[in-house]
Amino acid sequence: MNRKPFIAGNWKMNKTIKDAIELINGLKRNLSDIEYVDIAVCPPFTALSDAREILMDSNIKLGAQNLYWEEEGAYTGEVSAVMLKDVGCEFVIIGHSERRKYFNETNEGVNKKIRAALSVELIPIVCVGETLEQREQGKTFDVVKDHITGALTGLSNDDVLKLVIAYEPVWAIGTGKTATPEQAQEVHVHIRKLLSELYNEETAQSIRIQYGGSVKPENIKELMSQPDIDGALVGGASLKLDSFVEIVKGSS
Ligand code: 13P
C-alpha cells in the first residue's frame, strides 16, 4: 500500500501572530517545490487567519490543535469545527496527550470531537500513546488499544479511512527521548492490527500513522525507514524554520 508521507507541525501554545507569519513565510519559501510529502502546520487559534492568507494556494496545509464538538452556542472559550473550516483548516489534532493530561480529555470526548470534525470534512489527526509508567508496567499495547477503540467507537469504515493517527508515546514528548525506530514500528504494527480487527485489512493498510515525540532532523530518516511509520507530528522542532524544513526534506 502506497501511503504518502505526512509531516505536520504542532506548534502548541507558541508564537505571536508576527512570529507565526515570519515562520510560515519561511516555510513557503523553502518547501513550495515539495510534492512527495504532505505538509501541514498547526498554529495556535490566534494565528490561523493570517496563516490561511499566506498559505492560500500553497502545498502547505493548515490545521488546528483542538475543537469543541458542539456546533455553536454558550460554550465560553471554545471553538467549533465549522469555525475551523471557516478559517481555512483542513486538519485538526484531536486527543493530544497534553489535552488528556491538563484538560481532562477522555476517550468519549475524543470520539465526539472526531465526529464533529468529520461532519464538516475536517481531517482529524487522532493522538494515542502511553505514559512512561504504563510502558514500564508493560501496558503499552493495552493503552493504545483503549485509546483507539475509544476514539473510533461507532465510526464507519468510510469515516475511519479519512483519519490520520499519530502514535505519540508521552514519555518521548518534549523530553528529547525519542522512541527507537523499532519501538515505534512495533506499536504502529499493533495499531494496524487493531484497525484490521475493527474494520478490515485494506482499511488498516490505507490509514496513515504518524510518529510523534522528539522528532528532529537527526532522527527523521531512521524513523521513516520503518515500513509502518508514515510521517511525523512534530512539536518543538516545528517551531524553527531550519529544523522543520530539514525534517520535511528528510522524510521521503
Ligand atoms: P515534541 O516534538 O516537542 O516532542 O512534541 C511532540 C508532540 O507532542 C507533537 O504533537
PDB file of C-alpha atoms and ligand atoms in Angstrom:
ATOM      1  CA  MET A   1       0.000   0.000   0.000  1.00  0.00           C
ATOM      2  CA  ASN A   2       1.418   3.358  -1.012  1.00  0.00           C
ATOM      3  CA  ARG A   3       0.863   5.813   1.838  1.00  0.00           C
ATOM      4  CA  LYS A   4       2.167   9.311   1.087  1.00  0.00           C
ATOM      5  CA  PRO A   5       4.382  10.648   3.908  1.00  0.00           C
ATOM      6  CA  PHE A   6       2.716  13.306   6.032  1.00  0.00           C
ATOM      7  CA  ILE A   7       4.646  15.723   8.244  1.00  0.00           C
ATOM      8  CA  ALA A   8       2.677  18.084  10.486  1.00  0.00           C
ATOM      9  CA  GLY A   9       3.949  20.718  12.891  1.00  0.00           C
ATOM     10  CA  ASN A  10       2.099  21.075  16.183  1.00  0.00           C
ATOM     11  CA  TRP A  11       3.100  24.496  17.428  1.00  0.00           C
ATOM     12  CA  LYS A  12       1.234  24.054  20.741  1.00  0.00           C
ATOM     13  CA  MET A  13       0.892  27.334  22.712  1.00  0.00           C
ATOM     14  CA  ASN A  14       3.694  29.145  20.920  1.00  0.00           C
ATOM     15  CA  LYS A  15       4.148  32.189  18.684  1.00  0.00           C
ATOM     16  CA  THR A  16       2.531  35.579  18.342  1.00  0.00           C
ATOM     17  CA  ILE A  17       0.880  36.457  15.048  1.00  0.00           C
ATOM     18  CA  LYS A  18       4.026  38.297  13.927  1.00  0.00           C
ATOM     19  CA  ASP A  19       6.284  35.319  14.674  1.00  0.00           C
ATOM     20  CA  ALA A  20       3.827  32.923  13.049  1.00  0.00           C
ATOM     21  CA  ILE A  21       3.756  34.997   9.855  1.00  0.00           C
ATOM     22  CA  GLU A  22       7.532  35.026   9.723  1.00  0.00           C
ATOM     23  CA  LEU A  23       7.835  31.264  10.125  1.00  0.00           C
ATOM     24  CA  ILE A  24       5.076  30.465   7.647  1.00  0.00           C
ATOM     25  CA  ASN A  25       6.563  32.759   5.028  1.00  0.00           C
ATOM     26  CA  GLY A  26       9.870  30.977   5.522  1.00  0.00           C
ATOM     27  CA  LEU A  27       8.275  27.553   5.172  1.00  0.00           C
ATOM     28  CA  LYS A  28       6.542  28.637   1.997  1.00  0.00           C
ATOM     29  CA  ARG A  29       9.830  29.858   0.513  1.00  0.00           C
ATOM     30  CA  ASN A  30      11.652  26.648   1.397  1.00  0.00           C
ATOM     31  CA  LEU A  31       9.048  23.965   0.811  1.00  0.00           C
ATOM     32  CA  SER A  32       6.990  25.126  -2.153  1.00  0.00           C
ATOM     33  CA  ASP A  33       8.514  22.581  -4.541  1.00  0.00           C
ATOM     34  CA  ILE A  34       7.948  19.535  -2.315  1.00  0.00           C
ATOM     35  CA  GLU A  35       5.419  17.166  -3.846  1.00  0.00           C
ATOM     36  CA  TYR A  36       6.407  13.834  -2.352  1.00  0.00           C
ATOM     37  CA  VAL A  37       5.337  14.734   1.217  1.00  0.00           C
ATOM     38  CA  ASP A  38       2.082  16.166   2.546  1.00  0.00           C
ATOM     39  CA  ILE A  39       2.882  19.071   4.861  1.00  0.00           C
ATOM     40  CA  ALA A  40       0.731  20.829   7.467  1.00  0.00           C
ATOM     41  CA  VAL A  41       1.242  23.399  10.196  1.00  0.00           C
ATOM     42  CA  CYS A  42      -0.999  23.718  13.237  1.00  0.00           C
ATOM     43  CA  PRO A  43      -0.510  27.191  14.751  1.00  0.00           C
ATOM     44  CA  PRO A  44      -2.485  28.450  17.750  1.00  0.00           C
ATOM     45  CA  PHE A  45      -6.046  29.673  17.014  1.00  0.00           C
ATOM     46  CA  THR A  46      -4.963  33.320  17.072  1.00  0.00           C
ATOM     47  CA  ALA A  47      -2.645  32.896  14.087  1.00  0.00           C
ATOM     48  CA  LEU A  48      -4.885  30.733  11.879  1.00  0.00           C
ATOM     49  CA  SER A  49      -6.436  33.565   9.924  1.00  0.00           C
ATOM     50  CA  ASP A  50      -3.120  35.153   8.959  1.00  0.00           C
ATOM     51  CA  ALA A  51      -1.663  31.715   8.256  1.00  0.00           C
ATOM     52  CA  ARG A  52      -4.509  30.997   5.858  1.00  0.00           C
ATOM     53  CA  GLU A  53      -3.859  34.205   3.918  1.00  0.00           C
ATOM     54  CA  ILE A  54      -0.231  33.223   3.370  1.00  0.00           C
ATOM     55  CA  LEU A  55      -0.885  29.555   2.657  1.00  0.00           C
ATOM     56  CA  MET A  56      -3.730  30.014   0.200  1.00  0.00           C
ATOM     57  CA  ASP A  57      -2.827  28.082  -2.976  1.00  0.00           C
ATOM     58  CA  SER A  58       0.215  26.628  -1.230  1.00  0.00           C
ATOM     59  CA  ASN A  59       1.208  22.966  -0.843  1.00  0.00           C
ATOM     60  CA  ILE A  60       1.388  23.566   2.941  1.00  0.00           C
ATOM     61  CA  LYS A  61      -1.937  22.821   4.619  1.00  0.00           C
ATOM     62  CA  LEU A  62      -3.401  24.354   7.716  1.00  0.00           C
ATOM     63  CA  GLY A  63      -4.517  22.563  10.858  1.00  0.00           C
ATOM     64  CA  ALA A  64      -5.794  23.468  14.325  1.00  0.00           C
ATOM     65  CA  GLN A  65      -4.855  21.879  17.635  1.00  0.00           C
ATOM     66  CA  ASN A  66      -8.284  21.285  19.141  1.00  0.00           C
ATOM     67  CA  LEU A  67     -12.017  21.907  18.730  1.00  0.00           C
ATOM     68  CA  TYR A  68     -15.214  21.555  20.701  1.00  0.00           C
ATOM     69  CA  TRP A  69     -17.837  19.110  19.471  1.00  0.00           C
ATOM     70  CA  GLU A  70     -20.946  21.299  19.698  1.00  0.00           C
ATOM     71  CA  GLU A  71     -21.885  23.278  16.578  1.00  0.00           C
ATOM     72  CA  GLU A  72     -22.421  26.626  18.321  1.00  0.00           C
ATOM     73  CA  GLY A  73     -23.833  28.147  21.468  1.00  0.00           C
ATOM     74  CA  ALA A  74     -22.972  29.125  25.012  1.00  0.00           C
ATOM     75  CA  TYR A  75     -19.600  27.398  25.396  1.00  0.00           C
ATOM     76  CA  THR A  76     -17.342  30.213  26.507  1.00  0.00           C
ATOM     77  CA  GLY A  77     -13.794  29.871  25.246  1.00  0.00           C
ATOM     78  CA  GLU A  78     -14.448  27.068  22.786  1.00  0.00           C
ATOM     79  CA  VAL A  79     -14.063  26.847  19.004  1.00  0.00           C
ATOM     80  CA  SER A  80     -16.250  24.675  16.757  1.00  0.00           C
ATOM     81  CA  ALA A  81     -15.454  22.506  13.743  1.00  0.00           C
ATOM     82  CA  VAL A  82     -17.371  24.902  11.448  1.00  0.00           C
ATOM     83  CA  MET A  83     -15.255  27.816  12.706  1.00  0.00           C
ATOM     84  CA  LEU A  84     -12.061  25.916  11.928  1.00  0.00           C
ATOM     85  CA  LYS A  85     -13.314  25.070   8.477  1.00  0.00           C
ATOM     86  CA  ASP A  86     -14.282  28.731   8.023  1.00  0.00           C
ATOM     87  CA  VAL A  87     -10.767  29.915   8.859  1.00  0.00           C
ATOM     88  CA  GLY A  88      -9.273  27.543   6.297  1.00  0.00           C
ATOM     89  CA  CYS A  89      -8.244  24.481   8.287  1.00  0.00           C
ATOM     90  CA  GLU A  90      -8.098  21.075   6.617  1.00  0.00           C
ATOM     91  CA  PHE A  91      -6.825  19.223   9.673  1.00  0.00           C
ATOM     92  CA  VAL A  92      -7.394  19.241  13.411  1.00  0.00           C
ATOM     93  CA  ILE A  93      -5.358  17.498  16.096  1.00  0.00           C
ATOM     94  CA  ILE A  94      -7.626  15.593  18.480  1.00  0.00           C
ATOM     95  CA  GLY A  95      -6.826  13.820  21.731  1.00  0.00           C
ATOM     96  CA  HIS A  96      -3.282  15.074  22.218  1.00  0.00           C
ATOM     97  CA  SER A  97      -1.796  13.740  25.457  1.00  0.00           C
ATOM     98  CA  GLU A  98      -1.386  17.290  26.758  1.00  0.00           C
ATOM     99  CA  ARG A  99      -5.129  17.783  26.392  1.00  0.00           C
ATOM    100  CA  ARG A 100      -5.804  14.443  28.065  1.00  0.00           C
ATOM    101  CA  LYS A 101      -3.439  15.382  30.919  1.00  0.00           C
ATOM    102  CA  TYR A 102      -4.136  19.088  31.534  1.00  0.00           C
ATOM    103  CA  PHE A 103      -7.731  19.406  30.310  1.00  0.00           C
ATOM    104  CA  ASN A 104      -9.170  16.059  31.357  1.00  0.00           C
ATOM    105  CA  GLU A 105      -9.932  14.954  27.836  1.00  0.00           C
ATOM    106  CA  THR A 106     -11.437  11.469  27.726  1.00  0.00           C
ATOM    107  CA  ASN A 107     -11.874   8.843  25.015  1.00  0.00           C
ATOM    108  CA  GLU A 108     -15.555   9.758  24.899  1.00  0.00           C
ATOM    109  CA  GLY A 109     -14.738  13.415  24.287  1.00  0.00           C
ATOM    110  CA  VAL A 110     -12.164  12.456  21.675  1.00  0.00           C
ATOM    111  CA  ASN A 111     -14.814  10.393  19.885  1.00  0.00           C
ATOM    112  CA  LYS A 112     -17.277  13.309  19.885  1.00  0.00           C
ATOM    113  CA  LYS A 113     -14.609  15.665  18.572  1.00  0.00           C
ATOM    114  CA  ILE A 114     -13.709  13.271  15.752  1.00  0.00           C
ATOM    115  CA  ARG A 115     -17.375  13.078  14.734  1.00  0.00           C
ATOM    116  CA  ALA A 116     -17.689  16.869  14.809  1.00  0.00           C
ATOM    117  CA  ALA A 117     -14.590  17.250  12.633  1.00  0.00           C
ATOM    118  CA  LEU A 118     -15.752  14.646  10.112  1.00  0.00           C
ATOM    119  CA  SER A 119     -19.183  16.272   9.887  1.00  0.00           C
ATOM    120  CA  VAL A 120     -17.584  19.304   8.198  1.00  0.00           C
ATOM    121  CA  GLU A 121     -14.884  17.357   6.360  1.00  0.00           C
ATOM    122  CA  LEU A 122     -12.039  18.366   8.603  1.00  0.00           C
ATOM    123  CA  ILE A 123      -9.433  15.607   8.833  1.00  0.00           C
ATOM    124  CA  PRO A 124      -8.749  14.559  12.426  1.00  0.00           C
ATOM    125  CA  ILE A 125      -5.199  13.710  13.454  1.00  0.00           C
ATOM    126  CA  VAL A 126      -6.024  11.401  16.344  1.00  0.00           C
ATOM    127  CA  CYS A 127      -3.317  11.084  19.007  1.00  0.00           C
ATOM    128  CA  VAL A 128      -2.759   7.956  21.071  1.00  0.00           C
ATOM    129  CA  GLY A 129       0.073   6.827  23.323  1.00  0.00           C
ATOM    130  CA  GLU A 130       1.219   5.565  26.683  1.00  0.00           C
ATOM    131  CA  THR A 131       2.973   7.237  29.616  1.00  0.00           C
ATOM    132  CA  LEU A 132       6.365   6.090  30.869  1.00  0.00           C
ATOM    133  CA  GLU A 133       4.746   4.373  33.845  1.00  0.00           C
ATOM    134  CA  GLN A 134       2.356   2.483  31.584  1.00  0.00           C
ATOM    135  CA  ARG A 135       5.241   1.403  29.323  1.00  0.00           C
ATOM    136  CA  GLU A 136       7.285   0.212  32.295  1.00  0.00           C
ATOM    137  CA  GLN A 137       4.303  -1.790  33.522  1.00  0.00           C
ATOM    138  CA  GLY A 138       4.040  -3.482  30.117  1.00  0.00           C
ATOM    139  CA  LYS A 139       0.723  -1.811  29.355  1.00  0.00           C
ATOM    140  CA  THR A 140       1.639  -0.027  26.105  1.00  0.00           C
ATOM    141  CA  PHE A 141      -0.497  -2.194  23.821  1.00  0.00           C
ATOM    142  CA  ASP A 142      -3.464  -2.097  26.209  1.00  0.00           C
ATOM    143  CA  VAL A 143      -3.380   1.700  26.485  1.00  0.00           C
ATOM    144  CA  VAL A 144      -3.106   2.136  22.730  1.00  0.00           C
ATOM    145  CA  LYS A 145      -5.972  -0.298  22.233  1.00  0.00           C
ATOM    146  CA  ASP A 146      -8.094   1.633  24.749  1.00  0.00           C
ATOM    147  CA  HIS A 147      -7.338   4.943  23.013  1.00  0.00           C
ATOM    148  CA  ILE A 148      -8.026   3.563  19.529  1.00  0.00           C
ATOM    149  CA  THR A 149     -11.230   1.707  20.373  1.00  0.00           C
ATOM    150  CA  GLY A 150     -12.491   4.639  22.433  1.00  0.00           C
ATOM    151  CA  ALA A 151     -11.725   7.181  19.723  1.00  0.00           C
ATOM    152  CA  LEU A 152     -13.254   5.142  16.915  1.00  0.00           C
ATOM    153  CA  THR A 153     -16.414   3.936  18.680  1.00  0.00           C
ATOM    154  CA  GLY A 154     -19.301   3.850  16.225  1.00  0.00           C
ATOM    155  CA  LEU A 155     -17.312   5.194  13.271  1.00  0.00           C
ATOM    156  CA  SER A 156     -17.960   3.601   9.891  1.00  0.00           C
ATOM    157  CA  ASN A 157     -15.273   2.214   7.635  1.00  0.00           C
ATOM    158  CA  ASP A 158     -15.645   5.282   5.381  1.00  0.00           C
ATOM    159  CA  ASP A 159     -15.185   7.600   8.374  1.00  0.00           C
ATOM    160  CA  VAL A 160     -12.091   5.820   9.590  1.00  0.00           C
ATOM    161  CA  LEU A 161     -10.491   5.951   6.142  1.00  0.00           C
ATOM    162  CA  LYS A 162     -10.452   9.757   6.454  1.00  0.00           C
ATOM    163  CA  LEU A 163      -8.424   9.806   9.670  1.00  0.00           C
ATOM    164  CA  VAL A 164      -4.764  10.203  10.362  1.00  0.00           C
ATOM    165  CA  ILE A 165      -3.491   8.541  13.546  1.00  0.00           C
ATOM    166  CA  ALA A 166      -0.490   9.810  15.492  1.00  0.00           C
ATOM    167  CA  TYR A 167       1.304   7.482  17.892  1.00  0.00           C
ATOM    168  CA  GLU A 168       2.856   9.745  20.495  1.00  0.00           C
ATOM    169  CA  PRO A 169       4.411   7.993  23.477  1.00  0.00           C
ATOM    170  CA  VAL A 170       4.002  10.543  26.273  1.00  0.00           C
ATOM    171  CA  TRP A 171       7.495   9.826  27.617  1.00  0.00           C
ATOM    172  CA  ALA A 172       9.009  10.927  24.307  1.00  0.00           C
ATOM    173  CA  ILE A 173       7.155  14.245  24.037  1.00  0.00           C
ATOM    174  CA  GLY A 174       9.336  17.268  24.684  1.00  0.00           C
ATOM    175  CA  THR A 175      11.870  15.141  26.534  1.00  0.00           C
ATOM    176  CA  GLY A 176      14.484  14.708  23.821  1.00  0.00           C
ATOM    177  CA  LYS A 177      13.999  10.989  24.362  1.00  0.00           C
ATOM    178  CA  THR A 178      12.771   9.606  21.036  1.00  0.00           C
ATOM    179  CA  ALA A 179      11.313   6.138  20.802  1.00  0.00           C
ATOM    180  CA  THR A 180      13.704   3.981  18.836  1.00  0.00           C
ATOM    181  CA  PRO A 181      12.505   3.315  15.290  1.00  0.00           C
ATOM    182  CA  GLU A 182      11.924  -0.303  16.340  1.00  0.00           C
ATOM    183  CA  GLN A 183       9.849   0.684  19.390  1.00  0.00           C
ATOM    184  CA  ALA A 184       7.691   2.976  17.272  1.00  0.00           C
ATOM    185  CA  GLN A 185       7.356   0.441  14.458  1.00  0.00           C
ATOM    186  CA  GLU A 186       6.201  -2.212  16.925  1.00  0.00           C
ATOM    187  CA  VAL A 187       3.347  -0.012  18.160  1.00  0.00           C
ATOM    188  CA  HIS A 188       2.418   1.121  14.651  1.00  0.00           C
ATOM    189  CA  VAL A 189       2.062  -2.526  13.635  1.00  0.00           C
ATOM    190  CA  HIS A 190      -0.103  -3.092  16.699  1.00  0.00           C
ATOM    191  CA  ILE A 191      -2.328  -0.144  15.707  1.00  0.00           C
ATOM    192  CA  ARG A 192      -2.687  -1.511  12.183  1.00  0.00           C
ATOM    193  CA  LYS A 193      -3.599  -4.917  13.580  1.00  0.00           C
ATOM    194  CA  LEU A 194      -6.302  -3.299  15.728  1.00  0.00           C
ATOM    195  CA  LEU A 195      -7.638  -1.396  12.722  1.00  0.00           C
ATOM    196  CA  SER A 196      -7.715  -4.593  10.748  1.00  0.00           C
ATOM    197  CA  GLU A 197      -9.691  -6.336  13.520  1.00  0.00           C
ATOM    198  CA  LEU A 198     -12.098  -3.403  13.950  1.00  0.00           C
ATOM    199  CA  TYR A 199     -12.511  -2.784  10.199  1.00  0.00           C
ATOM    200  CA  ASN A 200     -10.550  -4.719   7.602  1.00  0.00           C
ATOM    201  CA  GLU A 201      -7.024  -5.246   6.326  1.00  0.00           C
ATOM    202  CA  GLU A 202      -7.392  -2.857   3.394  1.00  0.00           C
ATOM    203  CA  THR A 203      -8.514  -0.061   5.716  1.00  0.00           C
ATOM    204  CA  ALA A 204      -5.700  -0.830   8.147  1.00  0.00           C
ATOM    205  CA  GLN A 205      -3.166  -0.601   5.330  1.00  0.00           C
ATOM    206  CA  SER A 206      -4.606   2.658   3.947  1.00  0.00           C
ATOM    207  CA  ILE A 207      -4.569   4.768   7.100  1.00  0.00           C
ATOM    208  CA  ARG A 208      -1.521   6.933   7.695  1.00  0.00           C
ATOM    209  CA  ILE A 209       0.086   6.584  11.117  1.00  0.00           C
ATOM    210  CA  GLN A 210       2.461   9.343  12.175  1.00  0.00           C
ATOM    211  CA  TYR A 211       5.001   9.063  14.956  1.00  0.00           C
ATOM    212  CA  GLY A 212       5.366  11.973  17.405  1.00  0.00           C
ATOM    213  CA  GLY A 213       7.803  12.575  20.257  1.00  0.00           C
ATOM    214  CA  SER A 214      11.133  14.414  19.961  1.00  0.00           C
ATOM    215  CA  VAL A 215      11.273  14.111  16.186  1.00  0.00           C
ATOM    216  CA  LYS A 216      14.321  16.010  14.928  1.00  0.00           C
ATOM    217  CA  PRO A 217      16.286  16.378  11.681  1.00  0.00           C
ATOM    218  CA  GLU A 218      18.746  13.825  13.115  1.00  0.00           C
ATOM    219  CA  ASN A 219      16.223  11.028  13.615  1.00  0.00           C
ATOM    220  CA  ILE A 220      13.579  11.530  10.907  1.00  0.00           C
ATOM    221  CA  LYS A 221      15.289   9.339   8.290  1.00  0.00           C
ATOM    222  CA  GLU A 222      15.651   6.384  10.618  1.00  0.00           C
ATOM    223  CA  LEU A 223      12.053   6.681  11.803  1.00  0.00           C
ATOM    224  CA  MET A 224      10.731   6.954   8.253  1.00  0.00           C
ATOM    225  CA  SER A 225      12.728   3.917   7.193  1.00  0.00           C
ATOM    226  CA  GLN A 226      10.303   1.783   9.192  1.00  0.00           C
ATOM    227  CA  PRO A 227       7.581   0.308   6.980  1.00  0.00           C
ATOM    228  CA  ASP A 228       4.639   1.331   9.167  1.00  0.00           C
ATOM    229  CA  ILE A 229       5.750   4.877  10.051  1.00  0.00           C
ATOM    230  CA  ASP A 230       4.108   7.191   7.531  1.00  0.00           C
ATOM    231  CA  GLY A 231       5.141  10.583   8.833  1.00  0.00           C
ATOM    232  CA  ALA A 232       5.594  12.649  11.942  1.00  0.00           C
ATOM    233  CA  LEU A 233       3.745  15.018  14.222  1.00  0.00           C
ATOM    234  CA  VAL A 234       6.479  17.405  15.243  1.00  0.00           C
ATOM    235  CA  GLY A 235       6.366  19.661  18.311  1.00  0.00           C
ATOM    236  CA  GLY A 236       9.455  21.615  19.357  1.00  0.00           C
ATOM    237  CA  ALA A 237      11.359  21.137  16.103  1.00  0.00           C
ATOM    238  CA  SER A 238       8.447  22.584  14.101  1.00  0.00           C
ATOM    239  CA  LEU A 239       8.937  25.986  15.754  1.00  0.00           C
ATOM    240  CA  LYS A 240      12.196  26.661  13.936  1.00  0.00           C
ATOM    241  CA  LEU A 241      12.371  27.143  10.199  1.00  0.00           C
ATOM    242  CA  ASP A 242      15.549  25.175   9.557  1.00  0.00           C
ATOM    243  CA  SER A 243      14.653  22.137  11.611  1.00  0.00           C
ATOM    244  CA  PHE A 244      11.117  21.775  10.221  1.00  0.00           C
ATOM    245  CA  VAL A 245      12.369  22.206   6.641  1.00  0.00           C
ATOM    246  CA  GLU A 246      15.048  19.556   7.246  1.00  0.00           C
ATOM    247  CA  ILE A 247      12.506  17.169   8.751  1.00  0.00           C
ATOM    248  CA  VAL A 248      10.162  17.547   5.768  1.00  0.00           C
ATOM    249  CA  LYS A 249      13.019  17.085   3.310  1.00  0.00           C
ATOM    250  CA  GLY A 250      14.388  14.117   5.225  1.00  0.00           C
ATOM    251  CA  SER A 251      11.060  12.308   5.402  1.00  0.00           C
ATOM    252  CA  SER A 252      10.698  10.779   1.970  1.00  0.00           C
TER     253      SER A 252
HETATM  254  P1  13P B   1       7.965  17.243  20.639  1.00  0.00           P
HETATM  255  O1  13P B   1       8.325  17.052  19.171  1.00  0.00           O
HETATM  256  O2  13P B   1       8.309  18.607  21.148  1.00  0.00           O
HETATM  257  O3  13P B   1       8.480  16.126  21.482  1.00  0.00           O
HETATM  258  O4  13P B   1       6.359  17.165  20.701  1.00  0.00           O
HETATM  259  C1  13P B   1       5.697  16.132  20.076  1.00  0.00           C
HETATM  260  C2  13P B   1       4.248  16.412  20.083  1.00  0.00           C
HETATM  261  O5  13P B   1       3.627  16.437  21.122  1.00  0.00           O
HETATM  262  C3  13P B   1       3.595  16.672  18.790  1.00  0.00           C
HETATM  263  O6  13P B   1       2.212  16.696  18.913  1.00  0.00           O
END
